[in-house]
Short mmCIF file of C-alpha atoms in Angstrom, two decimals:
data_model
loop_
_atom_site.label_atom_id
_atom_site.label_comp_id
_atom_site.label_asym_id
_atom_site.label_seq_id
_atom_site.Cartn_x
_atom_site.Cartn_y
_atom_site.Cartn_z
CA UNK A 1 30.21 9.63 -24.03
CA UNK A 2 33.02 6.45 -24.51
CA UNK A 3 35.45 6.21 -22.29
CA UNK A 4 38.29 3.77 -24.81
CA UNK A 5 39.43 1.34 -23.01
CA UNK A 6 43.37 0.35 -22.42
CA UNK A 7 44.35 -0.34 -26.52
CA UNK A 8 44.14 -4.29 -27.05
CA UNK A 9 45.51 -6.02 -29.74
CA UNK A 10 43.54 -7.30 -32.11
CA UNK A 11 42.41 -10.76 -32.80
CA UNK A 12 40.12 -12.77 -35.27
CA UNK A 13 38.56 -14.25 -32.14
CA UNK A 14 34.54 -14.92 -32.18
CA UNK A 15 31.78 -13.27 -29.66
CA UNK A 16 28.53 -14.14 -30.11
CA UNK A 17 25.98 -12.26 -28.05
CA UNK A 18 22.25 -13.53 -27.40
CA UNK A 19 19.54 -11.17 -27.51
CA UNK A 20 16.12 -12.18 -25.28
CA UNK A 21 14.99 -8.99 -23.95
CA UNK A 22 14.51 -5.51 -24.76
CA UNK A 23 16.90 -4.60 -21.80
CA UNK A 24 19.44 -6.66 -23.08
CA UNK A 25 19.80 -5.07 -26.40
CA UNK A 26 20.87 -1.88 -23.89
CA UNK A 27 23.02 -4.28 -21.66
CA UNK A 28 25.83 -5.59 -24.65
CA UNK A 29 26.18 -2.55 -27.10
CA UNK A 30 28.50 -0.83 -26.23
CA UNK A 31 30.23 -3.94 -25.62
CA UNK A 32 29.66 -5.23 -28.95
CA UNK A 33 31.05 -1.46 -30.28
CA UNK A 34 34.14 -1.85 -28.08
CA UNK A 35 35.03 -5.94 -28.57
CA UNK A 36 34.43 -4.87 -32.73
CA UNK A 37 36.82 -2.14 -32.01
CA UNK A 38 39.18 -3.63 -30.66
CA UNK A 39 39.30 -6.17 -33.58
CA UNK A 40 36.93 -8.71 -32.69
CA UNK A 41 34.11 -11.05 -34.73
CA UNK A 42 31.14 -10.28 -33.18
CA UNK A 43 28.03 -11.87 -33.85
CA UNK A 44 24.40 -10.80 -32.46
CA UNK A 45 21.88 -13.00 -31.88
CA UNK A 46 18.16 -11.59 -31.36
CA UNK A 47 14.52 -13.12 -30.43
CA UNK A 48 12.54 -11.42 -32.62
CA UNK A 49 10.85 -9.56 -30.62
CA UNK A 50 8.89 -5.81 -31.49
CA UNK A 51 10.70 -3.77 -29.54
CA UNK A 52 14.52 -5.79 -29.74
CA UNK A 53 14.50 -5.47 -33.09
CA UNK A 54 13.45 -1.13 -32.37
CA UNK A 55 16.53 -1.71 -30.90
CA UNK A 56 19.50 -3.18 -32.95
CA UNK A 57 18.38 -1.61 -36.13
CA UNK A 58 18.40 2.22 -34.02
CA UNK A 59 21.96 1.35 -32.82
CA UNK A 60 22.51 0.09 -36.43
CA UNK A 61 23.74 -3.22 -34.78
CA UNK A 62 23.69 -6.70 -37.13
CA UNK A 63 21.96 -9.74 -36.04
CA UNK A 64 20.30 -13.09 -36.74
CA UNK A 65 17.27 -13.85 -35.59
CA UNK A 66 17.04 -17.00 -33.88
CA UNK A 67 13.30 -16.95 -32.29
CA UNK A 68 10.10 -15.84 -30.89
CA UNK A 69 8.67 -14.92 -27.16
CA UNK A 70 5.70 -16.47 -26.36
CA UNK A 71 3.33 -15.88 -23.08
CA UNK A 72 2.56 -19.41 -22.19
CA UNK A 73 5.02 -21.80 -20.53
CA UNK A 74 5.04 -24.51 -22.12
CA UNK A 75 5.66 -22.56 -26.16
CA UNK A 76 8.72 -21.11 -23.76
CA UNK A 77 10.26 -23.88 -23.07
CA UNK A 78 9.70 -24.70 -26.82
CA UNK A 79 10.52 -21.94 -28.62
CA UNK A 80 14.02 -22.37 -25.75
CA UNK A 81 14.43 -25.78 -27.75
CA UNK A 82 14.83 -24.29 -31.61
CA UNK A 83 16.28 -21.02 -30.08
CA UNK A 84 19.15 -23.46 -29.33
CA UNK A 85 19.21 -25.40 -32.59
CA UNK A 86 19.12 -22.29 -34.57
CA UNK A 87 22.40 -20.47 -32.28
CA UNK A 88 24.27 -24.38 -32.47
CA UNK A 89 24.45 -23.87 -35.93
CA UNK A 90 26.21 -20.39 -35.72
CA UNK A 91 28.23 -21.64 -33.32
CA UNK A 92 29.67 -24.28 -35.56
CA UNK A 93 29.12 -22.43 -39.28
CA UNK A 94 31.76 -19.37 -36.77
CA UNK A 95 33.23 -21.16 -35.11
CA UNK A 96 32.24 -19.20 -32.24
CA UNK A 97 35.03 -18.94 -29.30
CA UNK A 98 33.14 -17.35 -26.54
CA UNK A 99 29.83 -16.75 -26.16
CA UNK A 100 27.47 -14.07 -23.15
CA UNK A 101 24.24 -13.05 -22.75
CA UNK A 102 21.80 -13.60 -19.99
CA UNK A 103 20.10 -16.80 -21.73
CA UNK A 104 19.31 -20.44 -21.46
CA UNK A 105 21.23 -21.81 -23.90
CA UNK A 106 24.29 -20.57 -25.06
CA UNK A 107 25.76 -22.41 -21.23
CA UNK A 108 24.07 -26.00 -22.92
CA UNK A 109 25.68 -25.58 -25.36
CA UNK A 110 29.62 -25.38 -24.25
CA UNK A 111 29.08 -29.52 -23.30
CA UNK A 112 28.82 -29.16 -26.64
CA UNK A 113 31.14 -27.19 -28.30
CA UNK A 114 34.45 -24.98 -28.47
CA UNK A 115 32.37 -22.28 -27.35
CA UNK A 116 33.57 -20.29 -24.09
CA UNK A 117 30.07 -18.79 -22.28
CA UNK A 118 29.70 -15.88 -19.78
CA UNK A 119 26.60 -16.38 -18.30
CA UNK A 120 25.04 -12.84 -16.39
CA UNK A 121 22.67 -12.96 -14.11
CA UNK A 122 21.60 -10.23 -12.05
CA UNK A 123 18.33 -12.28 -9.91
CA UNK A 124 18.08 -14.57 -6.87
CA UNK A 125 18.25 -18.30 -6.83
CA UNK A 126 14.59 -18.31 -5.44
CA UNK A 127 13.20 -16.16 -8.30
CA UNK A 128 14.71 -17.46 -10.90
CA UNK A 129 15.42 -21.32 -10.09
CA UNK A 130 14.68 -22.70 -13.71
CA UNK A 131 17.21 -20.24 -15.10
CA UNK A 132 19.86 -20.27 -12.30
CA UNK A 133 19.48 -24.35 -12.73
CA UNK A 134 20.29 -23.33 -17.20
CA UNK A 135 23.22 -21.50 -16.46
CA UNK A 136 25.04 -23.50 -14.10
CA UNK A 137 26.81 -25.03 -17.06
CA UNK A 138 28.23 -22.03 -18.50
CA UNK A 139 32.54 -21.80 -17.93
CA UNK A 140 31.32 -18.21 -16.26
CA UNK A 141 28.43 -17.36 -14.09
CA UNK A 142 28.70 -13.56 -13.92
CA UNK A 143 26.91 -11.87 -10.66
CA UNK A 144 26.18 -8.21 -9.10
CA UNK A 145 28.39 -8.44 -5.44
CA UNK A 146 24.88 -7.81 -3.81
CA UNK A 147 24.53 -11.68 -4.50
CA UNK A 148 27.45 -13.03 -3.88
CA UNK A 149 25.91 -14.60 -0.64
CA UNK A 150 25.07 -17.06 -3.23
CA UNK A 151 26.49 -20.12 -3.60
CA UNK A 152 27.08 -20.68 -7.85
CA UNK A 153 29.50 -22.90 -7.30
CA UNK A 154 33.46 -22.59 -8.71
CA UNK A 155 33.30 -20.92 -12.25
CA UNK A 156 30.65 -17.87 -10.21
CA UNK A 157 32.22 -13.90 -9.91
CA UNK A 158 30.92 -11.55 -8.84
CA UNK A 159 31.14 -7.95 -9.84
CA UNK A 160 31.32 -4.60 -7.99
CA UNK A 161 28.15 -2.74 -10.44
CA UNK A 162 24.30 -3.75 -11.82
CA UNK A 163 23.12 -4.43 -14.84
CA UNK A 164 22.49 -1.05 -16.33
CA UNK A 165 25.79 0.24 -14.98
CA UNK A 166 27.17 -1.33 -18.49
CA UNK A 167 24.60 1.25 -20.64
CA UNK A 168 24.06 4.04 -17.40
CA UNK A 169 27.06 4.74 -15.81
CA UNK A 170 28.32 7.98 -16.93
CA UNK A 171 31.27 6.98 -18.55
CA UNK A 172 28.80 5.35 -21.06
CA UNK A 173 25.22 8.04 -20.37
CA UNK A 174 25.22 10.98 -21.60
CA UNK A 175 21.21 12.36 -21.42
CA UNK A 176 20.12 14.53 -25.05
CA UNK A 177 18.23 17.11 -23.57
CA UNK A 178 16.67 16.97 -26.98
CA UNK A 179 14.40 14.54 -26.21
CA UNK A 180 13.07 17.52 -24.27
CA UNK A 181 11.47 18.97 -27.08
CA UNK A 182 10.14 16.82 -28.98
CA UNK A 183 7.59 15.56 -26.32
CA UNK A 184 6.94 19.74 -25.85
CA UNK A 185 8.44 20.01 -22.10
CA UNK A 186 11.03 23.02 -21.01
CA UNK A 187 14.01 22.54 -19.23
CA UNK A 188 13.61 21.76 -14.99
CA UNK A 189 10.18 21.64 -16.20
CA UNK A 190 8.49 18.93 -13.80
CA UNK A 191 6.56 15.48 -15.58
CA UNK A 192 6.50 11.97 -14.58
CA UNK A 193 7.07 8.57 -16.04
CA UNK A 194 4.71 5.83 -14.87
CA UNK A 195 6.11 2.12 -16.51
CA UNK A 196 3.80 -1.02 -16.39
CA UNK A 197 4.28 -4.09 -16.60
CA UNK A 198 2.48 -6.99 -17.38
CA UNK A 199 4.37 -10.49 -16.29
CA UNK A 200 4.25 -12.99 -18.36
CA UNK A 201 7.57 -14.10 -18.03
CA UNK A 202 8.71 -17.88 -16.31
CA UNK A 203 8.95 -16.72 -12.73
CA UNK A 204 5.79 -14.13 -12.81
CA UNK A 205 3.22 -16.64 -11.63
CA UNK A 206 1.25 -15.48 -9.47
CA UNK A 207 2.07 -11.98 -9.33
CA UNK A 208 0.83 -8.59 -8.88
CA UNK A 209 0.99 -4.88 -9.63
CA UNK A 210 -1.42 -2.09 -10.67
CA UNK A 211 -4.58 -2.26 -10.91
CA UNK A 212 -6.20 -0.18 -13.89
CA UNK A 213 -8.88 1.61 -10.87
CA UNK A 214 -4.83 2.40 -8.77
CA UNK A 215 -3.36 3.53 -11.73
CA UNK A 216 -5.73 6.50 -12.70
CA UNK A 217 -5.17 7.44 -9.19
CA UNK A 218 -2.29 7.91 -9.41
CA UNK A 219 -2.40 10.01 -12.04
CA UNK A 220 -5.40 12.26 -10.15
CA UNK A 221 -2.23 12.72 -6.79
CA UNK A 222 0.55 13.40 -10.14
CA UNK A 223 -2.11 16.01 -12.80
CA UNK A 224 -1.69 18.85 -10.58
CA UNK A 225 2.43 19.14 -10.56
CA UNK A 226 3.01 17.94 -13.93
CA UNK A 227 2.85 16.11 -16.95
CA UNK A 228 1.98 12.43 -17.29
CA UNK A 229 4.19 10.26 -19.39
CA UNK A 230 3.08 6.06 -18.99
CA UNK A 231 5.21 3.74 -21.02
CA UNK A 232 3.50 0.04 -20.87
CA UNK A 233 4.89 -3.49 -22.52
CA UNK A 234 1.67 -4.51 -24.13
CA UNK A 235 -1.07 -2.33 -25.50
CA UNK A 236 -2.79 0.41 -23.17
CA UNK A 237 -5.99 0.34 -21.40
CA UNK A 238 -8.31 2.85 -23.03
CA UNK A 239 -8.57 4.97 -19.54
CA UNK A 240 -5.28 5.77 -19.86
CA UNK A 241 -4.39 5.70 -23.20
CA UNK A 242 -4.57 9.60 -23.60
CA UNK A 243 -1.11 9.97 -21.82
CA UNK A 244 0.87 7.01 -23.74
CA UNK A 245 4.95 8.30 -24.32
CA UNK A 246 5.32 8.83 -27.69
CA UNK A 247 8.75 9.02 -28.13
CA UNK A 248 11.31 5.88 -30.02
CA UNK A 249 12.41 3.77 -27.01
CA UNK A 250 16.12 4.06 -27.43
CA UNK A 251 15.77 7.91 -25.68
CA UNK A 252 13.36 6.54 -22.85
CA UNK A 253 16.59 7.23 -20.63
CA UNK A 254 17.60 10.71 -21.56
CA UNK A 255 13.37 10.70 -20.84
CA UNK A 256 13.37 8.99 -16.84
CA UNK A 257 16.78 10.78 -16.87
CA UNK A 258 14.74 14.66 -16.40
CA UNK A 259 11.73 13.20 -15.08
CA UNK A 260 10.83 14.16 -11.73
CA UNK A 261 9.54 11.08 -10.13
CA UNK A 262 9.52 6.78 -12.27
CA UNK A 263 6.55 5.43 -10.91
CA UNK A 264 5.25 1.48 -11.29
CA UNK A 265 5.48 -1.83 -11.43
CA UNK A 266 7.81 -2.98 -13.36
CA UNK A 267 11.65 -4.17 -12.67
CA UNK A 268 14.57 -2.99 -14.73
CA UNK A 269 13.32 0.74 -16.03
CA UNK A 270 12.32 0.97 -11.88
CA UNK A 271 16.13 0.33 -11.41
CA UNK A 272 16.99 2.14 -14.40
CA UNK A 273 15.51 5.61 -13.41
CA UNK A 274 17.17 4.47 -9.37
CA UNK A 275 20.77 4.76 -11.06
CA UNK A 276 19.95 7.71 -13.32
CA UNK A 277 19.21 9.79 -10.24
CA UNK A 278 15.49 9.73 -10.86
CA UNK A 279 13.08 8.81 -7.52
CA UNK A 280 11.57 5.35 -8.34
CA UNK A 281 8.18 4.36 -7.30
CA UNK A 282 7.31 0.63 -7.47
CA UNK A 283 3.95 -1.40 -6.30
CA UNK A 284 4.45 -5.61 -7.16
CA UNK A 285 4.59 -8.83 -5.43
CA UNK A 286 8.29 -9.11 -6.12
CA UNK A 287 9.10 -6.22 -3.52
CA UNK A 288 11.37 -6.59 -0.81
CA UNK A 289 12.81 -10.26 -2.81
CA UNK A 290 14.84 -8.61 -4.71
CA UNK A 291 18.24 -8.17 -3.80
CA UNK A 292 19.76 -5.87 -6.35
CA UNK A 293 16.20 -4.02 -6.22
CA UNK A 294 16.63 -3.73 -2.21
CA UNK A 295 20.47 -2.76 -2.18
CA UNK A 296 19.34 0.00 -4.32
CA UNK A 297 16.90 0.63 -2.24
CA UNK A 298 18.80 0.06 1.51
CA UNK A 299 22.03 1.25 1.10
CA UNK A 300 21.27 4.15 -1.58
CA UNK A 301 18.16 5.04 -0.94
CA UNK A 302 17.53 6.30 -4.67
CA UNK A 303 14.36 3.43 -4.56
CA UNK A 304 11.20 2.69 -2.86
CA UNK A 305 9.39 -0.27 -3.25
CA UNK A 306 5.93 -1.61 -2.60
CA UNK A 307 3.87 -4.81 -1.88
CA UNK A 308 -0.14 -5.51 -3.08
CA UNK A 309 -1.70 -4.81 -0.25
CA UNK A 310 0.52 -1.42 0.29
CA UNK A 311 -1.03 0.62 -1.98
CA UNK A 312 -2.07 3.71 0.34
CA UNK A 313 1.89 3.45 1.57
CA UNK A 314 2.56 3.84 -1.52
CA UNK A 315 0.11 7.28 -2.73
CA UNK A 316 1.63 8.43 0.71
CA UNK A 317 5.39 9.05 -0.15
CA UNK A 318 4.05 10.23 -3.69
CA UNK A 319 2.48 12.96 -2.62
CA UNK A 320 4.91 13.58 0.17
CA UNK A 321 8.15 13.65 -2.55
CA UNK A 322 6.02 15.39 -5.17
CA UNK A 323 5.68 18.74 -2.00
CA UNK A 324 9.82 18.02 -1.40
CA UNK A 325 11.90 21.18 -2.20
CA UNK A 326 15.30 20.24 -4.68
CA UNK A 327 14.30 16.58 -4.77
CA UNK A 328 16.34 16.47 -7.53
CA UNK A 329 19.59 17.79 -5.95
CA UNK A 330 19.14 14.74 -3.51
CA UNK A 331 18.57 12.65 -5.46
CA UNK A 332 21.65 13.14 -7.67
CA UNK A 333 24.31 12.95 -4.06
CA UNK A 334 22.72 9.78 -3.69
CA UNK A 335 23.53 9.19 -6.59
CA UNK A 336 26.55 9.79 -6.30
CA UNK A 337 27.39 8.21 -3.53
CA UNK A 338 26.03 4.18 -5.78
CA UNK A 339 28.54 5.69 -8.54
CA UNK A 340 31.51 6.23 -5.96
CA UNK A 341 31.07 1.94 -5.15
CA UNK A 342 30.22 0.29 -8.95
CA UNK A 343 31.95 0.37 -11.69
CA UNK A 344 30.95 0.82 -15.52
CA UNK A 345 29.85 -2.98 -16.93
CA UNK A 346 31.03 -2.49 -19.70
CA UNK A 347 34.34 -2.36 -19.01
CA UNK A 348 35.06 -4.63 -16.82
CA UNK A 349 33.28 -6.71 -19.40
CA UNK A 350 35.90 -6.33 -22.27
CA UNK A 351 38.26 -6.91 -19.71
CA UNK A 352 36.92 -10.06 -18.67
CA UNK A 353 36.98 -11.09 -22.80
CA UNK A 354 39.79 -9.45 -23.85
CA UNK A 355 42.13 -11.18 -20.94
CA UNK A 356 40.19 -14.48 -20.66
CA UNK A 357 40.75 -17.12 -19.27
CA UNK A 358 43.87 -15.07 -17.64
CA UNK A 359 41.15 -12.11 -16.07
CA UNK A 360 38.72 -14.60 -14.96
CA UNK A 361 42.16 -15.43 -12.30
CA UNK A 362 42.40 -11.98 -10.90
CA UNK A 363 38.45 -11.40 -10.81
CA UNK A 364 38.46 -14.40 -8.33
CA UNK A 365 42.20 -13.70 -6.16
CA UNK A 366 41.49 -10.24 -7.00
CA UNK A 367 39.34 -9.32 -3.22
CA UNK A 368 37.08 -6.21 -5.08
CA UNK A 369 36.94 -7.77 -8.90
CA UNK A 370 38.45 -5.81 -9.64
CA UNK A 371 39.83 -6.22 -13.39
CA UNK A 372 43.83 -4.90 -13.60
CA UNK A 373 45.70 -6.64 -16.48
CA UNK A 374 48.93 -4.97 -17.48
CA UNK A 375 48.72 -4.31 -21.57
#
């Protein structure tokens, strides 16, 4: 479901959107659609990652490949250098006016091109200091309001939203019940989704999640109550392969919306499930260290997080929740409370770019950082 924002006069200005992770496709897909509809030329650059390409093609978004994703820290920075050179060539060729993304390369290019860059970041400085330093060159840094306590310099603006609400806000997202039929699930039937990470990002050194024995124990607990579907970032372990999720990645959010519980050791998908109103439980070394998940957990009670040494507490909570009556109804009320405080992030981004630079001044001056530009 789409909500058309107030009309903006057509412009031949060019916007570059840099995609480096599958979640970024979701984050910017409606922004790309809206800006094109308003008359902007939008160029999308993307890392050559299988799931990224699959999603871009599923949403019929044209893209230019600019690099690959590597696990080795040394290779990551080498490939980022070549990524920067490729994007630089595109910026010069198409005379790009605005760049936007969760990107280390775009902010650097503001120093050698005419492009104004809006850099999004929803991670704490203490967790991703290298990325935070790289984006400090951006014309504008956008953080969720949960990070307003951090000093990001005079070019920082906070917004009353979460990245996931660019595509999971009710203005943008309508769950498709047809995904249940694909998996042989009846509407209202109890089922669970589990998600496991591999922790290969540059900030994941030393981070732990669930081991195979713990995964099997969670499965044993949940199996008597309903079907189990597992999604992983890489290859799944042989012991749990029978539960591997056979659904297209572009349909996962609808499945998450209808799930009874979401359990795992990932970051983004736990937040997505929680913001969709599905109880979400995670265990990893980041528990309690990140301001965004902490706000979702502590202020809105939509998710729970546990450290690796708290597995028994996690098991006890899962057992308690699967026995709780009207679980989803309770979470729907919690979700509604959260949505009353937050805005549609896509709408915010469209207004920010469409009315730049006046919108920057307004966002800084407005106490709740909401942009309302007269047409």
